[in-house]
Coordinates of C-alpha atoms in Angstrom, one line a residue:
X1 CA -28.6 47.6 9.7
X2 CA -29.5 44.4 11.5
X3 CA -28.9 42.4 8.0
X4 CA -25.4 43.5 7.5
X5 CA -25.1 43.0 11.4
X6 CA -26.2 39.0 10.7
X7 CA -23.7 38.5 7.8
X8 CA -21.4 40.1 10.3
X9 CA -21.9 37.5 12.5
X10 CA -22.4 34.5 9.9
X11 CA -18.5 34.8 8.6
X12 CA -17.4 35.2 12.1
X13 CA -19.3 31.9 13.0
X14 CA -17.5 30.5 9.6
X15 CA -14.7 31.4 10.7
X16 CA -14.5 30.1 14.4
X17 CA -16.2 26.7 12.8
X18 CA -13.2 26.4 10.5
X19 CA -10.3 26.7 12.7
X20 CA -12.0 24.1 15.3
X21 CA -12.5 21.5 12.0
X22 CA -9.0 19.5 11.7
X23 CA -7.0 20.0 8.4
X24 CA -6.7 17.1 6.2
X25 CA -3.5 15.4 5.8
X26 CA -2.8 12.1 3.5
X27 CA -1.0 9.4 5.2
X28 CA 2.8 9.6 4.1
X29 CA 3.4 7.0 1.6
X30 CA -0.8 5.8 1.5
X31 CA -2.1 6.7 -2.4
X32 CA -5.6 5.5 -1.6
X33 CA -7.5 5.5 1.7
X34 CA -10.3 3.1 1.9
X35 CA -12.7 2.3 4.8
X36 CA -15.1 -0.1 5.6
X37 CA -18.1 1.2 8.2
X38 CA -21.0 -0.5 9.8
X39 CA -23.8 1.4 11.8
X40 CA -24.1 -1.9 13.9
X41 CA -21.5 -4.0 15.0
X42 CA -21.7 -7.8 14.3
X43 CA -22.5 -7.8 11.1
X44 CA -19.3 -9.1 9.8
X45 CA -17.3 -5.6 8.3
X46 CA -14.0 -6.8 9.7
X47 CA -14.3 -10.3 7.7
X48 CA -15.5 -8.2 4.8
X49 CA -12.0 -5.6 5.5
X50 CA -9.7 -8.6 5.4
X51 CA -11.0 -10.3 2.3
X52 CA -11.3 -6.8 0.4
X53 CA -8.0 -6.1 1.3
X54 CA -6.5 -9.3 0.1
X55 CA -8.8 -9.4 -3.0
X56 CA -7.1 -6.2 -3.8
X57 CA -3.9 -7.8 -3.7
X58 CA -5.3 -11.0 -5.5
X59 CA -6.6 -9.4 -8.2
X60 CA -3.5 -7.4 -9.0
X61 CA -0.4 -8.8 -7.8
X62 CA 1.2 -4.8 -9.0
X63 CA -0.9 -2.8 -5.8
X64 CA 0.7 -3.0 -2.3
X65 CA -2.3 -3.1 0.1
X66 CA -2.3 -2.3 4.0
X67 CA -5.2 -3.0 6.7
X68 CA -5.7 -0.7 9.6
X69 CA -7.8 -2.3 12.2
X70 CA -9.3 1.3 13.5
X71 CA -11.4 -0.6 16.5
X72 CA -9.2 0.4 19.5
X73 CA -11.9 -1.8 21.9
X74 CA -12.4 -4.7 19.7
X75 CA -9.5 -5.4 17.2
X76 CA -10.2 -8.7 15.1
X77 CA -7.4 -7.9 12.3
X78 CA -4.5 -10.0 14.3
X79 CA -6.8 -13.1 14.6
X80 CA -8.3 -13.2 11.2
X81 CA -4.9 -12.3 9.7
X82 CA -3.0 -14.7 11.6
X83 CA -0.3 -12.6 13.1
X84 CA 0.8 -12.0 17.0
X85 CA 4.2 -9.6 18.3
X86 CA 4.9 -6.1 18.7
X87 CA 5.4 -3.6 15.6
X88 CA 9.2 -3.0 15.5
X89 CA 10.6 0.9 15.5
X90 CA 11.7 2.4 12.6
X91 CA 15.0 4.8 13.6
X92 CA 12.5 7.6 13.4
X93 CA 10.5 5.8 16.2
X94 CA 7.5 5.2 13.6
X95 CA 5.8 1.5 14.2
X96 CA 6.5 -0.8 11.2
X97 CA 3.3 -3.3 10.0
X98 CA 3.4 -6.7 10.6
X99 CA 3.0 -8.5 7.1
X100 CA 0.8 -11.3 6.5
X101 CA -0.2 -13.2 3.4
X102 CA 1.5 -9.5 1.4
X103 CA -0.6 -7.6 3.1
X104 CA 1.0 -4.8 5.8
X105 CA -1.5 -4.7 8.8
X106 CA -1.6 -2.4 12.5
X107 CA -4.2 -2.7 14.9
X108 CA -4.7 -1.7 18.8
X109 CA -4.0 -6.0 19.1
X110 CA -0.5 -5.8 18.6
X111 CA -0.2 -3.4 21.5
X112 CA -2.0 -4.7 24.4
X113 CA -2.2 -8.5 25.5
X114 CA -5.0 -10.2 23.6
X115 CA -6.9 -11.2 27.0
X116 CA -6.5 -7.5 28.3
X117 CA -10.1 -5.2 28.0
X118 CA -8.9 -1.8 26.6
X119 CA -11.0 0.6 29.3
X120 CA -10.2 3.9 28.5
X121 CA -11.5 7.1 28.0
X122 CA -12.8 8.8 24.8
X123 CA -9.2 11.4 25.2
X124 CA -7.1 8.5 25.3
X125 CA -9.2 6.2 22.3
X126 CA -8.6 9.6 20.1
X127 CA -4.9 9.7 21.0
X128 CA -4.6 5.9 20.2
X129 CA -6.5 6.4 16.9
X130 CA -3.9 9.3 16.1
X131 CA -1.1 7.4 17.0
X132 CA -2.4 3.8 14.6
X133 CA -2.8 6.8 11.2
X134 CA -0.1 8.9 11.5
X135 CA 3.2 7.1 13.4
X136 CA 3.6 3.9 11.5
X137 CA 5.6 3.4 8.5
X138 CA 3.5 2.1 5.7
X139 CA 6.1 2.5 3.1
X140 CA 4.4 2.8 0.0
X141 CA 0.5 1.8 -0.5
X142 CA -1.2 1.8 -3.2
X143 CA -4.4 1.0 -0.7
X144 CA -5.3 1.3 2.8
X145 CA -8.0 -0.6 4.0
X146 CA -9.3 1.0 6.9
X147 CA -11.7 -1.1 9.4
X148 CA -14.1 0.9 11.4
X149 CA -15.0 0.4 14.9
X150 CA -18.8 0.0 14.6
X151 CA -21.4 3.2 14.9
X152 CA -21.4 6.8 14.1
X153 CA -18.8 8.3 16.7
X154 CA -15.3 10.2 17.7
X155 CA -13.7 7.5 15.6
X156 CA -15.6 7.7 12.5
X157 CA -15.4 11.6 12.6
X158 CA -11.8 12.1 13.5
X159 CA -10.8 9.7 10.9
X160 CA -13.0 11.3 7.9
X161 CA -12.2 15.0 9.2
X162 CA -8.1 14.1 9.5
X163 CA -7.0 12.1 6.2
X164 CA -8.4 11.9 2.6
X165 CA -10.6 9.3 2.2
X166 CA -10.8 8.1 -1.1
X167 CA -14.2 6.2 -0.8
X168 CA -16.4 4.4 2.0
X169 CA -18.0 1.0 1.8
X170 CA -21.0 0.4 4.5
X171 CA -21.6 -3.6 5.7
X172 CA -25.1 -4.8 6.6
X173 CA -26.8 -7.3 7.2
X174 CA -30.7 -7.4 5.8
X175 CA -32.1 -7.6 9.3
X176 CA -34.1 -4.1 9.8
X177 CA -32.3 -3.3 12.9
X178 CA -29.0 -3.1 10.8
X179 CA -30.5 -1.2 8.1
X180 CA -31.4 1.5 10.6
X181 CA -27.7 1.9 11.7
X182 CA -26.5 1.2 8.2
X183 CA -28.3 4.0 7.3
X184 CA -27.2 6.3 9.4
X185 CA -23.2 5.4 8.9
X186 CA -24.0 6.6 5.3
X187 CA -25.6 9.4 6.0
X188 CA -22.8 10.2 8.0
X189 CA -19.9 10.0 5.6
X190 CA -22.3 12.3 3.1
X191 CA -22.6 15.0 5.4
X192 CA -18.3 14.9 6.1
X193 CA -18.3 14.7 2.3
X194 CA -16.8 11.3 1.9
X195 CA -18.1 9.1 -1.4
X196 CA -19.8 6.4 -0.6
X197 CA -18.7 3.8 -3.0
X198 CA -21.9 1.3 -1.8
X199 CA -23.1 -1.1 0.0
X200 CA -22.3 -4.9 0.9
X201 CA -25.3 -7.4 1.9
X202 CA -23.7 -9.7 4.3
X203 CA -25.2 -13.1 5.9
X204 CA -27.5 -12.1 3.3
X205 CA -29.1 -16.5 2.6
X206 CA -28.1 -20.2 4.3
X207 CA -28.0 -23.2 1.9
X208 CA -28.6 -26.2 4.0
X209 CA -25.7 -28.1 3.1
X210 CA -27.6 -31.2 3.0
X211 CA -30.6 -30.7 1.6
X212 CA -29.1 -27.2 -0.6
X213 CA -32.8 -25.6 0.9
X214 CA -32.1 -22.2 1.5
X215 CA -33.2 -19.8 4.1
X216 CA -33.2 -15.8 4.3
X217 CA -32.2 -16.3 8.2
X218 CA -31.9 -12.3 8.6
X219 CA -34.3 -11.2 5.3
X220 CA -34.0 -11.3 1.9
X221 CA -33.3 -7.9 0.0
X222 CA -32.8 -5.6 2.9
X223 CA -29.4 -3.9 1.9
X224 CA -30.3 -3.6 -2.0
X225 CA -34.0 -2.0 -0.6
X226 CA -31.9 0.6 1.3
X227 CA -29.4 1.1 -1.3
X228 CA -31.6 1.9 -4.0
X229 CA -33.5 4.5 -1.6
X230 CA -29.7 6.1 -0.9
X231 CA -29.2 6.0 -4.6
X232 CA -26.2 3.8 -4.1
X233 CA -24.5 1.0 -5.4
X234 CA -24.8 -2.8 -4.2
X235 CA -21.4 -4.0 -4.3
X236 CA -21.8 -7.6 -3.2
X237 CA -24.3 -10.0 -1.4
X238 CA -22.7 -12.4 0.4
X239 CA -24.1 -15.7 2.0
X240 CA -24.1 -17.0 5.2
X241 CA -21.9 -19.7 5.3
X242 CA -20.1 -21.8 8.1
X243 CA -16.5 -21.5 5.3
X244 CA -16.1 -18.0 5.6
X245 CA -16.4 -17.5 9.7
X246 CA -14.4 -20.7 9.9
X247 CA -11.5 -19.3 7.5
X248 CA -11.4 -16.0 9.4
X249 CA -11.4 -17.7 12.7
X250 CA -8.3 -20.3 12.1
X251 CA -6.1 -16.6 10.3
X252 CA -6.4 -18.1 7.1
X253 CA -9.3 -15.9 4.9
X254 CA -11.6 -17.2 2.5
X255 CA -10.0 -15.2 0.1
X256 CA -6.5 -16.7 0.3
X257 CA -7.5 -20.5 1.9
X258 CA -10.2 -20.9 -0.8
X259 CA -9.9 -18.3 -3.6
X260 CA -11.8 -20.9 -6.1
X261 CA -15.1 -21.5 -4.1
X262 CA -18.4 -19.7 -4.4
X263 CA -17.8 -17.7 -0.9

């Protein structure tokens, strides 16, 4: 009958989907994978990855914590964490980290000259990708802090689909125009059936520093409006303020240059 013909052809379908879908494999070494996405780019996720990853490390001086700056065309990581060279080879020819402030980091910068445009290919972004998860020696992490490259593409697929990803964290600004893309980065990560953990409101008010009068440069309650719609968390609103771009800036992270201040 044509209905047993259809079911036929539904498990074969199942079946050819499966095999093309990559099988997911931990990181050797990494307990807990976690990454930090943005729909839009500019919105300040990679400041966000480095101060979550060394708050991790602040707050419990036990955890061994590792950044992997995932943004093969615009790697931030060596700047912000204040480290420049080439990763060393393990005798199994496996990249090892460079270490900054305890914190084990790898990104596309250490690779290329810091001047030189990366123009490549989506083949050769994918194989680059591959190389930054699975051919470094992390030793032994408790967490993995994973910054994405911005939007909703190969990257942000292939790394969901190949390692276990113990929860996402989405960066936006208030600004509409963010939200839109914030949005969708979520969605995203629901339908790859990744938990998202919540959301950060970034450059979310400016205090005047002389007057203390304070502006909602890019709106007010943007990201907590779109998280309660998504049902998700808020994790953090964070200001705009000149302390935490200048920190990032000069390698030395609000985080670890300033733990006591407001930012």
């Amino acid at each position: 009958s044509s209905g047993s013909r259809d079911e036929v052809l539904r498990d074969k379908r199942a079946q050819i989907m499966s095999r093309g879908l990559p099988k997911q494999k931990p990181i050797e070494g990494v307990k807990q994978v976690l990454v930090l996405a943005s729909g839009k780019g500019g919105v300040g996720k990679s400041t966000a990855a480095v101060n979550i990853a060394l708050a991790l490390a602040a707050n419990d001086s036990t955890k061994e914590v590792g950044l992997l700056d995932a943004d093969i065309y615009g790697p931030s990581i060596p700047k912000m964490m204040n480290l420049k060279g080439n990763p060393e080879l393990t005798p199994k020819n496996l990249m090892r980290p460079l270490k900054n402030y305890g914190i084990a980091c790898m990104s596309m910068g250490f690779l290329i000259e810091e001047t030189a445009p990366v123009v490549w290919r989506g083949l050769m972004v994918m194989s680059a990708v591959e190389k930054l998860l699975r051919q470094v020696d992390w030793g032994q992490l408790d967490y993995l802090v994973i910054d994405m490259p911005p939007g909703t593409g190969d990257v942000q697929l292939s790394v969901s689909q190949n390692i276990p990803i113990a929860g996402a964290v989405i960066i936006s600004t208030p600004q509409d125009i963010a939200l839109l893309d914030a949005r969708k980065g979520a969605e995203m990560f629901r339908k790859v059936h990744v938990p998202v953990l919540g959301l950060v409101q970034n450059m979310s008010v400016f205090q005047c520093p002389k007057c203390k009068h304070e502006t909602h440069i890019f709106g007010a309650d943007g990201v907590k409006d779109l998280a309660k719609s998504l049902e998700l968390d808020i994790l953090g609103d964070i200001p705009l303020h000149v302390n935490i771009r200048e920190t990032c800036d000069s390698g030395q992270p609000v985080v670890i240059s300033q733990p006591q201040s407001d930012a």
